[in-house]
CSV table of C-alpha atoms and ligand atoms in Angstrom, one decimal:
chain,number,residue,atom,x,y,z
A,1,UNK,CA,103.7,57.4,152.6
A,2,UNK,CA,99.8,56.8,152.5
A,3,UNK,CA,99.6,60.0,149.9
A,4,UNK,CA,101.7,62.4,148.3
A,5,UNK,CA,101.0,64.3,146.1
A,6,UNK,CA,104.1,65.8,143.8
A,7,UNK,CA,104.5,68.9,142.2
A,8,UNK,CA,100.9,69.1,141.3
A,9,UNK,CA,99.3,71.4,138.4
A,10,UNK,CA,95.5,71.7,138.0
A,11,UNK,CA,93.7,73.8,135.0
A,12,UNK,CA,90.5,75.2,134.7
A,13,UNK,CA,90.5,76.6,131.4
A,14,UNK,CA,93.7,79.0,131.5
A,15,UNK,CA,92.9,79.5,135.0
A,16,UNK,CA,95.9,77.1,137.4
A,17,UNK,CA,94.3,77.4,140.6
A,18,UNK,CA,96.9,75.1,142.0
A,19,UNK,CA,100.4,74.9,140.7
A,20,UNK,CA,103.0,73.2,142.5
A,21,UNK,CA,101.9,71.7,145.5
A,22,UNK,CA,103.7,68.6,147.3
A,23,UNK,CA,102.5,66.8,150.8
A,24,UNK,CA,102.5,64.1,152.5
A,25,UNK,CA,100.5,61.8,155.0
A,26,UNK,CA,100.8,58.8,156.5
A,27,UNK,CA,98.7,56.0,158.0
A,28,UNK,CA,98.7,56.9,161.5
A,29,UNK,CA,99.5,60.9,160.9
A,30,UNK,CA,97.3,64.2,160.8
A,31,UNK,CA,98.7,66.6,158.1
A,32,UNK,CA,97.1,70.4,158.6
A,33,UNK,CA,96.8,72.3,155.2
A,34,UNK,CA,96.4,76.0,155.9
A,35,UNK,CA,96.6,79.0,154.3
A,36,UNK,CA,93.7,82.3,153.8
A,37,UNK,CA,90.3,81.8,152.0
A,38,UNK,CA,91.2,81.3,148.1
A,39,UNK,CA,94.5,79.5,148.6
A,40,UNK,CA,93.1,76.3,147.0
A,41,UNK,CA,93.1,73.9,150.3
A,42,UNK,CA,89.8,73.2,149.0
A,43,UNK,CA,90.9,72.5,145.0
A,44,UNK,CA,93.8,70.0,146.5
A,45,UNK,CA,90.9,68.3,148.4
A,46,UNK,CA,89.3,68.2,145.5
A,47,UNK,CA,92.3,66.8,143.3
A,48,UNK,CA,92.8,64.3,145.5
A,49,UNK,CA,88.8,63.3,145.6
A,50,UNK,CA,89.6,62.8,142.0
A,51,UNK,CA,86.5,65.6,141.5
A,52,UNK,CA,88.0,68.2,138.8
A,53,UNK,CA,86.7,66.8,135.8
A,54,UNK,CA,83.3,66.8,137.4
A,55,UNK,CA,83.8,70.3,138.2
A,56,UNK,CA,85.3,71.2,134.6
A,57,UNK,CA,88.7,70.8,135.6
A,58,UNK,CA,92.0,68.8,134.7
A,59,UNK,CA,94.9,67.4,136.5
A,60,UNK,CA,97.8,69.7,134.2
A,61,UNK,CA,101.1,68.4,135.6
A,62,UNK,CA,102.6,65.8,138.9
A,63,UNK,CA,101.2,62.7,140.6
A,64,UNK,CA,98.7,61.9,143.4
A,65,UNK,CA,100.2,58.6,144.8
A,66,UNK,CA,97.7,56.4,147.0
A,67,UNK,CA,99.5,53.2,148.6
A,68,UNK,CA,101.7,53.2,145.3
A,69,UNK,CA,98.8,53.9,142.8
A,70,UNK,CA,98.3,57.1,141.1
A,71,UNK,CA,95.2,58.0,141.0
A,72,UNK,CA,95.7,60.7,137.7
A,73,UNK,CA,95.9,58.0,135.8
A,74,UNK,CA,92.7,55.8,137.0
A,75,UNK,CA,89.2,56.5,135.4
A,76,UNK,CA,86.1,57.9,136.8
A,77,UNK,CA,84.7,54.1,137.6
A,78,UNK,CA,87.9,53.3,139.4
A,79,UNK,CA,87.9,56.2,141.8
A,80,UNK,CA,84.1,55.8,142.4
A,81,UNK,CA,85.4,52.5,144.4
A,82,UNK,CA,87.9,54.6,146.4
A,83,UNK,CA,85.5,57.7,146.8
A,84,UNK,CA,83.8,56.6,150.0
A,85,UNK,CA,85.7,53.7,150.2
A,86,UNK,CA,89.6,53.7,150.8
A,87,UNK,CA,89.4,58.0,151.3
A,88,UNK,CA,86.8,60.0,152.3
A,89,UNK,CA,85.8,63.3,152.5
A,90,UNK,CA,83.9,65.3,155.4
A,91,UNK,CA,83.1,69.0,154.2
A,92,UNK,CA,82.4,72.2,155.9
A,93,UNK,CA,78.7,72.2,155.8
A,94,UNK,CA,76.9,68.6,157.0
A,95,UNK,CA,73.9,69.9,155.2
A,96,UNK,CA,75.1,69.7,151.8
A,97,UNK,CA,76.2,65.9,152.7
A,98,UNK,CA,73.0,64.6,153.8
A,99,UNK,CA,70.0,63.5,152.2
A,100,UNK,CA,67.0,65.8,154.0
A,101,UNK,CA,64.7,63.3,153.4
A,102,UNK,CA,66.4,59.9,154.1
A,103,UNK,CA,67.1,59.1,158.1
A,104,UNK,CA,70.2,59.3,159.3
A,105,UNK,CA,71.0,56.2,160.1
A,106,UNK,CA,70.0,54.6,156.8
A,107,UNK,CA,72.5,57.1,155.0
A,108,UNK,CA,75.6,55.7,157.4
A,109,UNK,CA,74.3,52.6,156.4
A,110,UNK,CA,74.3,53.0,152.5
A,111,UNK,CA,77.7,54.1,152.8
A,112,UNK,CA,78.5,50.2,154.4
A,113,UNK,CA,76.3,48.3,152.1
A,114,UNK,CA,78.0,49.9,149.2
A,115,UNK,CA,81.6,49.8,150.5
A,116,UNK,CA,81.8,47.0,152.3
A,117,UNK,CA,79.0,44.7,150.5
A,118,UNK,CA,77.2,44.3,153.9
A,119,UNK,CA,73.6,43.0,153.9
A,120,UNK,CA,70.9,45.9,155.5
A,121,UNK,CA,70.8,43.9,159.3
A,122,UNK,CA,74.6,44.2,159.3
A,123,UNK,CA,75.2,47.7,158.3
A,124,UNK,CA,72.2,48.3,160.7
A,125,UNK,CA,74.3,46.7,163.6
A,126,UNK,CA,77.7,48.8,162.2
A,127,UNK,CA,75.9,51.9,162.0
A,128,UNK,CA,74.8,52.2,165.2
A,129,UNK,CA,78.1,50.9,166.7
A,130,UNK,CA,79.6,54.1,164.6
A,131,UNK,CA,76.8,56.4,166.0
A,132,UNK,CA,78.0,55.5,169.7
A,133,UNK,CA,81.7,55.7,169.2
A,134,UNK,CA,81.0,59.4,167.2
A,135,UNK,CA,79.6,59.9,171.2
A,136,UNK,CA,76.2,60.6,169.4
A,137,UNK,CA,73.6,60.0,172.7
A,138,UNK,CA,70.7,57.5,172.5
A,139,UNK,CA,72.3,56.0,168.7
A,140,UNK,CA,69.2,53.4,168.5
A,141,UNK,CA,67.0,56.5,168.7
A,142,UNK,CA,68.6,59.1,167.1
A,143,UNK,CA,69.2,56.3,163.7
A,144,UNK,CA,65.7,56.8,162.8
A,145,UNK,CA,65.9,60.8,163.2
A,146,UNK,CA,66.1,63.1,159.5
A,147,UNK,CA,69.0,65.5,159.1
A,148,UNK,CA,67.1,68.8,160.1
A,149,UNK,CA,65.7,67.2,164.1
A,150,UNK,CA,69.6,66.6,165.1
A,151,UNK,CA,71.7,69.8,166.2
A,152,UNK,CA,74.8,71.0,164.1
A,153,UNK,CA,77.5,69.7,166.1
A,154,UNK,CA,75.6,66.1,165.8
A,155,UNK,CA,75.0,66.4,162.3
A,156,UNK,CA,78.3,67.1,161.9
A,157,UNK,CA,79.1,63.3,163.8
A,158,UNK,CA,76.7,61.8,161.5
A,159,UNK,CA,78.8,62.5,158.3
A,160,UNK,CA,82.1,61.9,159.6
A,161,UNK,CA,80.0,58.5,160.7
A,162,UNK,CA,79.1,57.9,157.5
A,163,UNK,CA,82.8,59.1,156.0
A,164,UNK,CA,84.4,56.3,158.5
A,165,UNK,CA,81.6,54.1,157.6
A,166,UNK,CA,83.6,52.8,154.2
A,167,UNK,CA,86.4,52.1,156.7
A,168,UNK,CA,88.4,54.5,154.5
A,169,UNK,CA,92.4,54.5,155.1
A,170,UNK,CA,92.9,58.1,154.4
A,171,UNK,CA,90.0,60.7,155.9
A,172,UNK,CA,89.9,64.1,154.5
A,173,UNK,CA,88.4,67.1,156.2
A,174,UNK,CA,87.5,70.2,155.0
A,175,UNK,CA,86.8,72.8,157.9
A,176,UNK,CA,85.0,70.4,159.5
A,177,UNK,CA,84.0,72.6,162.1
A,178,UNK,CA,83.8,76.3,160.8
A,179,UNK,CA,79.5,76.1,160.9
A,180,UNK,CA,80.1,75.2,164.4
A,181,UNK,CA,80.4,76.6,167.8
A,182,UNK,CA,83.5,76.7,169.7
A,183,UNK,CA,82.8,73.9,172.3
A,184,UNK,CA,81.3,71.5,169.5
A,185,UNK,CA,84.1,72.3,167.7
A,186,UNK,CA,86.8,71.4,170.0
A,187,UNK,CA,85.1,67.9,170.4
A,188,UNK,CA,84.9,67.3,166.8
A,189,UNK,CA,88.3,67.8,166.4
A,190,UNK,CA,89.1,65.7,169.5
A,191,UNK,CA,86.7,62.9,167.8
A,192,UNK,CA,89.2,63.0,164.7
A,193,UNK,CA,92.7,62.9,166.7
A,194,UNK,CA,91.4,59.6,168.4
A,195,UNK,CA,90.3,58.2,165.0
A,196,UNK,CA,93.6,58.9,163.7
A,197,UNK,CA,95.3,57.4,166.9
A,198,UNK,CA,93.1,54.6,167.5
A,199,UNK,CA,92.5,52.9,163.6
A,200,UNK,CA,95.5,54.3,162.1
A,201,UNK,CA,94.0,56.5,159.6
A,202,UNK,CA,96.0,59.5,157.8
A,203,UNK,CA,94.3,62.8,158.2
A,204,UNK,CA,94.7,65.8,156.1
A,205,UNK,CA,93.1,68.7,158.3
A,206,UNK,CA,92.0,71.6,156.2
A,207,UNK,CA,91.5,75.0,158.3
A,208,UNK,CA,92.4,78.3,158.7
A,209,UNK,CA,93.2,78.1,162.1
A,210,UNK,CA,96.7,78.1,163.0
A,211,UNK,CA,96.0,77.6,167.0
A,212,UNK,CA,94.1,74.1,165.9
A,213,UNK,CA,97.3,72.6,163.8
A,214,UNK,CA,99.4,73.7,166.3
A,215,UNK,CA,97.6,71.1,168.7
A,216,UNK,CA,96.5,68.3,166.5
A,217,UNK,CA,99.1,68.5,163.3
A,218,UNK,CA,102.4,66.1,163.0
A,219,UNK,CA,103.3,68.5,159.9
A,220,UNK,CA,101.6,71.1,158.0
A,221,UNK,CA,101.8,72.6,154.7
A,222,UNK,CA,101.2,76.0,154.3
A,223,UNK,CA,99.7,77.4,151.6
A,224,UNK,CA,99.3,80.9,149.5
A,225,UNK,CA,97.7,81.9,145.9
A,226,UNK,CA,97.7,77.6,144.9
A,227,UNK,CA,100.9,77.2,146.2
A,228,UNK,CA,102.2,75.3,149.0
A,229,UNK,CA,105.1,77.4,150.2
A,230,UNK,CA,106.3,76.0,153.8
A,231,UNK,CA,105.7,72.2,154.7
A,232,UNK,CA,107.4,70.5,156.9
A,233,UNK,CA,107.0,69.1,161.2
A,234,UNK,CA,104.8,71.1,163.0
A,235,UNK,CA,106.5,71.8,166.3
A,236,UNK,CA,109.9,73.1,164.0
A,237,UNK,CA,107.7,74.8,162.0
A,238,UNK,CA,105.8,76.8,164.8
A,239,UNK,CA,109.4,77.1,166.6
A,240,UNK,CA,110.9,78.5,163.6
A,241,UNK,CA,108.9,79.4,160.8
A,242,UNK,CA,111.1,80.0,157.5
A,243,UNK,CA,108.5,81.8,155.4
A,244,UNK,CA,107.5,85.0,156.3
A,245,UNK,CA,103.5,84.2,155.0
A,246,UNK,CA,104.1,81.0,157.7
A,247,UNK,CA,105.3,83.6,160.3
A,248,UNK,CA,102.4,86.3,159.3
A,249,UNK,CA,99.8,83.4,160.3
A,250,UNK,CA,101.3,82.5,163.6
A,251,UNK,CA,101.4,86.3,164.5
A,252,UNK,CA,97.9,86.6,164.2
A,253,UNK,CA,97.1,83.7,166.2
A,254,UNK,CA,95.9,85.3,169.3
A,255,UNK,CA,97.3,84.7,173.0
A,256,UNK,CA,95.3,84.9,176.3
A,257,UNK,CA,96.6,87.6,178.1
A,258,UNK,CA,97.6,89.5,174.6
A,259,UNK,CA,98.3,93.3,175.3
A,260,UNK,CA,95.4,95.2,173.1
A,261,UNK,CA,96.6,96.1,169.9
A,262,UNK,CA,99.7,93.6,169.5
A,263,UNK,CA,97.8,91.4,167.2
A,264,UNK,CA,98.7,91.9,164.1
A,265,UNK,CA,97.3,91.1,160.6
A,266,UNK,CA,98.1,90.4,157.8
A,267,UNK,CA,98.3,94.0,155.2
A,268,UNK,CA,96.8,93.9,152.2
A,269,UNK,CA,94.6,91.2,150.2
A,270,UNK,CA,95.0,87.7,148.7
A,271,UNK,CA,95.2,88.6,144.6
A,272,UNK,CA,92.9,87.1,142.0
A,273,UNK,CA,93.8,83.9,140.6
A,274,UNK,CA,93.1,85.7,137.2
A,275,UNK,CA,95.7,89.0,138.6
A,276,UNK,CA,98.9,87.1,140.3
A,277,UNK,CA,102.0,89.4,140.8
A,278,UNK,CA,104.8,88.5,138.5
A,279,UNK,CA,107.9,86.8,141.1
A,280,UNK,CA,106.9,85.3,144.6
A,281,UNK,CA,103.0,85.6,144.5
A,282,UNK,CA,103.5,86.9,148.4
A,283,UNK,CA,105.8,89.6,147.6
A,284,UNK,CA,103.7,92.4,147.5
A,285,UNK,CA,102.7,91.8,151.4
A,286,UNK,CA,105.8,90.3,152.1
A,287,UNK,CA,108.0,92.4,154.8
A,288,UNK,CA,111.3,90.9,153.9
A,289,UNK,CA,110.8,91.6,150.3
A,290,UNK,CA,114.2,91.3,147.8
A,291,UNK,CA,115.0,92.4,144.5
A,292,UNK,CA,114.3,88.9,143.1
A,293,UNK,CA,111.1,88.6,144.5
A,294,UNK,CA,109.5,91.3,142.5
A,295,UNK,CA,111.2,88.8,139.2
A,296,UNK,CA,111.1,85.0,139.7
A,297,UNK,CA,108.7,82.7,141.2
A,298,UNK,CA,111.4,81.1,144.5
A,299,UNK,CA,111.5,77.5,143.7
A,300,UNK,CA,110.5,74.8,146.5
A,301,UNK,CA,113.9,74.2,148.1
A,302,UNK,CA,114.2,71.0,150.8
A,303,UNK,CA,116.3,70.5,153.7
A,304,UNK,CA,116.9,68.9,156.9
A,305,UNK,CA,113.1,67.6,156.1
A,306,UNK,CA,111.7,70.6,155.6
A,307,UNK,CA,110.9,72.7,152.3
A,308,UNK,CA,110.3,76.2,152.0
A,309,UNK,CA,110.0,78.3,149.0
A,310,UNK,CA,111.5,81.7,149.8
A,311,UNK,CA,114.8,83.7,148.4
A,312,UNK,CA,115.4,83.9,151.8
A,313,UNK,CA,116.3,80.6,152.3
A,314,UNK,CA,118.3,79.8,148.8
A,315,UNK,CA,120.7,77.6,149.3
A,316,UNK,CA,119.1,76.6,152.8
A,317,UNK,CA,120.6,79.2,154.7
A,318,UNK,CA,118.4,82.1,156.7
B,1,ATP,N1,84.6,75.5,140.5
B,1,ATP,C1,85.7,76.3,140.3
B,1,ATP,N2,86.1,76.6,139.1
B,1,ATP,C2,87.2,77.3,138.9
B,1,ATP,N3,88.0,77.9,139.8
B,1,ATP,C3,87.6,77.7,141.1
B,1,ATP,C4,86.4,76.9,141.4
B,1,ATP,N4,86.3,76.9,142.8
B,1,ATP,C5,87.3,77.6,143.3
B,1,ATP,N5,88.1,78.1,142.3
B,1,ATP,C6,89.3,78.9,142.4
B,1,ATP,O1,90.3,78.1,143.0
B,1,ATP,C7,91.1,78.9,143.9
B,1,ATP,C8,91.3,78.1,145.2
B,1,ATP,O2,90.0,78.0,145.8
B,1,ATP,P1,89.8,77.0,147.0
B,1,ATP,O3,88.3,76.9,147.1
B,1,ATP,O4,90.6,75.8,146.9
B,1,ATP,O5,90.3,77.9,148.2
B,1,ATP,P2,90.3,77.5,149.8
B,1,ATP,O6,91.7,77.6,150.2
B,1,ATP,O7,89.6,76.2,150.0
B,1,ATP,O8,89.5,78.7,150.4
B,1,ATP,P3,88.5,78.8,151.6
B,1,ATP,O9,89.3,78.9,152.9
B,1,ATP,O10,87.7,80.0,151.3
B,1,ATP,O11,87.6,77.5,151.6
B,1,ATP,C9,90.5,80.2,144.0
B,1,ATP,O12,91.2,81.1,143.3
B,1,ATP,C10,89.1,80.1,143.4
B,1,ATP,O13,88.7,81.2,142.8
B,2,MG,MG1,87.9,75.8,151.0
């Protein structure tokens, strides 16, 4: 594996936005992470980023493992090398990762000087040669453009430029495409499926979109209240979903040709992080609800390469 991370705990205070989460990627290998607004996709990102103690939070329990090294026990100067460098991060909105004021093409280049110690001409030559694969038209011209003259779908290339511009092994994306329409977004997407095939970079795809990771994903995790509680291959997990949150998420994927009405949602709301039901933090939406739901927290069970963690599935029967 690339990364895994292993039965992770963060803290913020005596808030634990994420408690036990485990995934995977590898070189070569998109990994989706889903799951409804607030169900920490984000705070993993982050974890992994090596971020929380800049944002006032701490790594509580588990290991991030990167190529054999984990990273919760490296410094702050240690992971600035990596940062940009070996794993990068492309966020929802391109605004907050560009410099208004500095051209575009100067900020991809920063990104090489820094990471790969090139001199200004060089970087120069390797931006441009990023801006044209990214498909951005006219890349001599549009290097000397500032952030606000270029559209949102090409901003959007600019960053994951300047992301790939470290020649990072492991590419994070954050709903890389929510501020975006739906045709821009579908090439965006494209644009990081051939990254991932041609230069052999792992992928973790953050998004709420279940009809995206059905398309692009080799294996999702899926995840509720900080918890990853489904991971495993995509196709078996779309074929068969195990956990009724996972088969709540397909159902309200919508179909062409859908009968009006037969989408459905899913009832009720995502709790606070500060008001979690006692038991399995989905029971009260859940519609296969048991007794021991309402009690215990279902531990992460594995089998046949897939985990789930659901009292439906103890023991690793349905
Ligand atoms: N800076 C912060 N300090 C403390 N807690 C935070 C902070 N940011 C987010 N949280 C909490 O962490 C939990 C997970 O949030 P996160 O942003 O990871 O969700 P997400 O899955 O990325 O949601 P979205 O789809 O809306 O981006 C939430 O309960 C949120 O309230
Ligand atoms: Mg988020």
């Amino acid at each position: 594996m690339l990364l895994s991370v292993e039965d992770l705990k963060i803290g913020f205070g005596l808030l634990e936005p994420l408690v036990g989460v485990d995934l995977g990627v590898d070189a070569g290998e998109i990994l989706g992470l889903v799951g409804e607004s607030g169900s920490g996709k984000s705070m993993t990102a982050m974890s992994i980023m090596g971020m929380l103690p800049l944002m006032g939070g701490r790594i509580k329990q588990g290991r991030i493992v990167f190529d054999g090294l984990d990273l919760t026990t490296i410094n702050e100067g240690s992971y600035r090398k990596l940062r940009g460098g070996r794993i990068a991060l492309i966020t929802q909105n391109p605004m907050t990762s560009l410099d208004p004021v500095v051209r575009v093409g100067r900020q991809i280049d920063q990104a090489s000087q820094l990471h790969l110690g090139l001199d200004r001409k060089e970087a120069k030559s390797r931006t441009i040669d990023l801006m044209d694969r990214m498909r951005i038209p006219s890349p001599q011209h549009a290097y000397d453009l500032f952030p606000h003259q270029l559209s949102g779908g090409l901003r959007q290339r600019i960053v994951i430029a300047m992301a790939l511009a470290g020649d990072p092994d492991l590419l994070i994306a954050d709903e890389p495409t929510t501020a975006l329409d739906v045709t821009v977004q579908a090439q965006i997407i494209q644009l990081l499926v051939e990254l991932v095939r041609d230069r052999g970079l792992g992928l973790i795809l953050i998004t709420h979109d279940m009809g995206v990771i059905a398309q692009t994903c080799d294996r999702v995790a899926v995840m509720y209240c900080g918890r990853v509680v489904e991971y495993g291959p995509v196709a078996r997990l779309f074929d068969d979903p195990r956990h009724p949150y996972t088969r709540a998420l397909i159902s309200c994927i919508p179909q062409l040709g859908m009968a009006p009405g037969t989408l459905t949602g899913i009832p009720g709301m995502v709790p606070s992080s500060q008001n979690l039901p006692k038991g399995c933090r989905f029971h009260p939406r859940c519609d296969s609800v048991l007794d021991n739901c309402r009690l215990r927290e279902p531990p992460m069970k594995t089998e046949d390469g897939r985990s789930v963690a659901c009292f439906l599935h103890e023991g690793g029967q349905r």
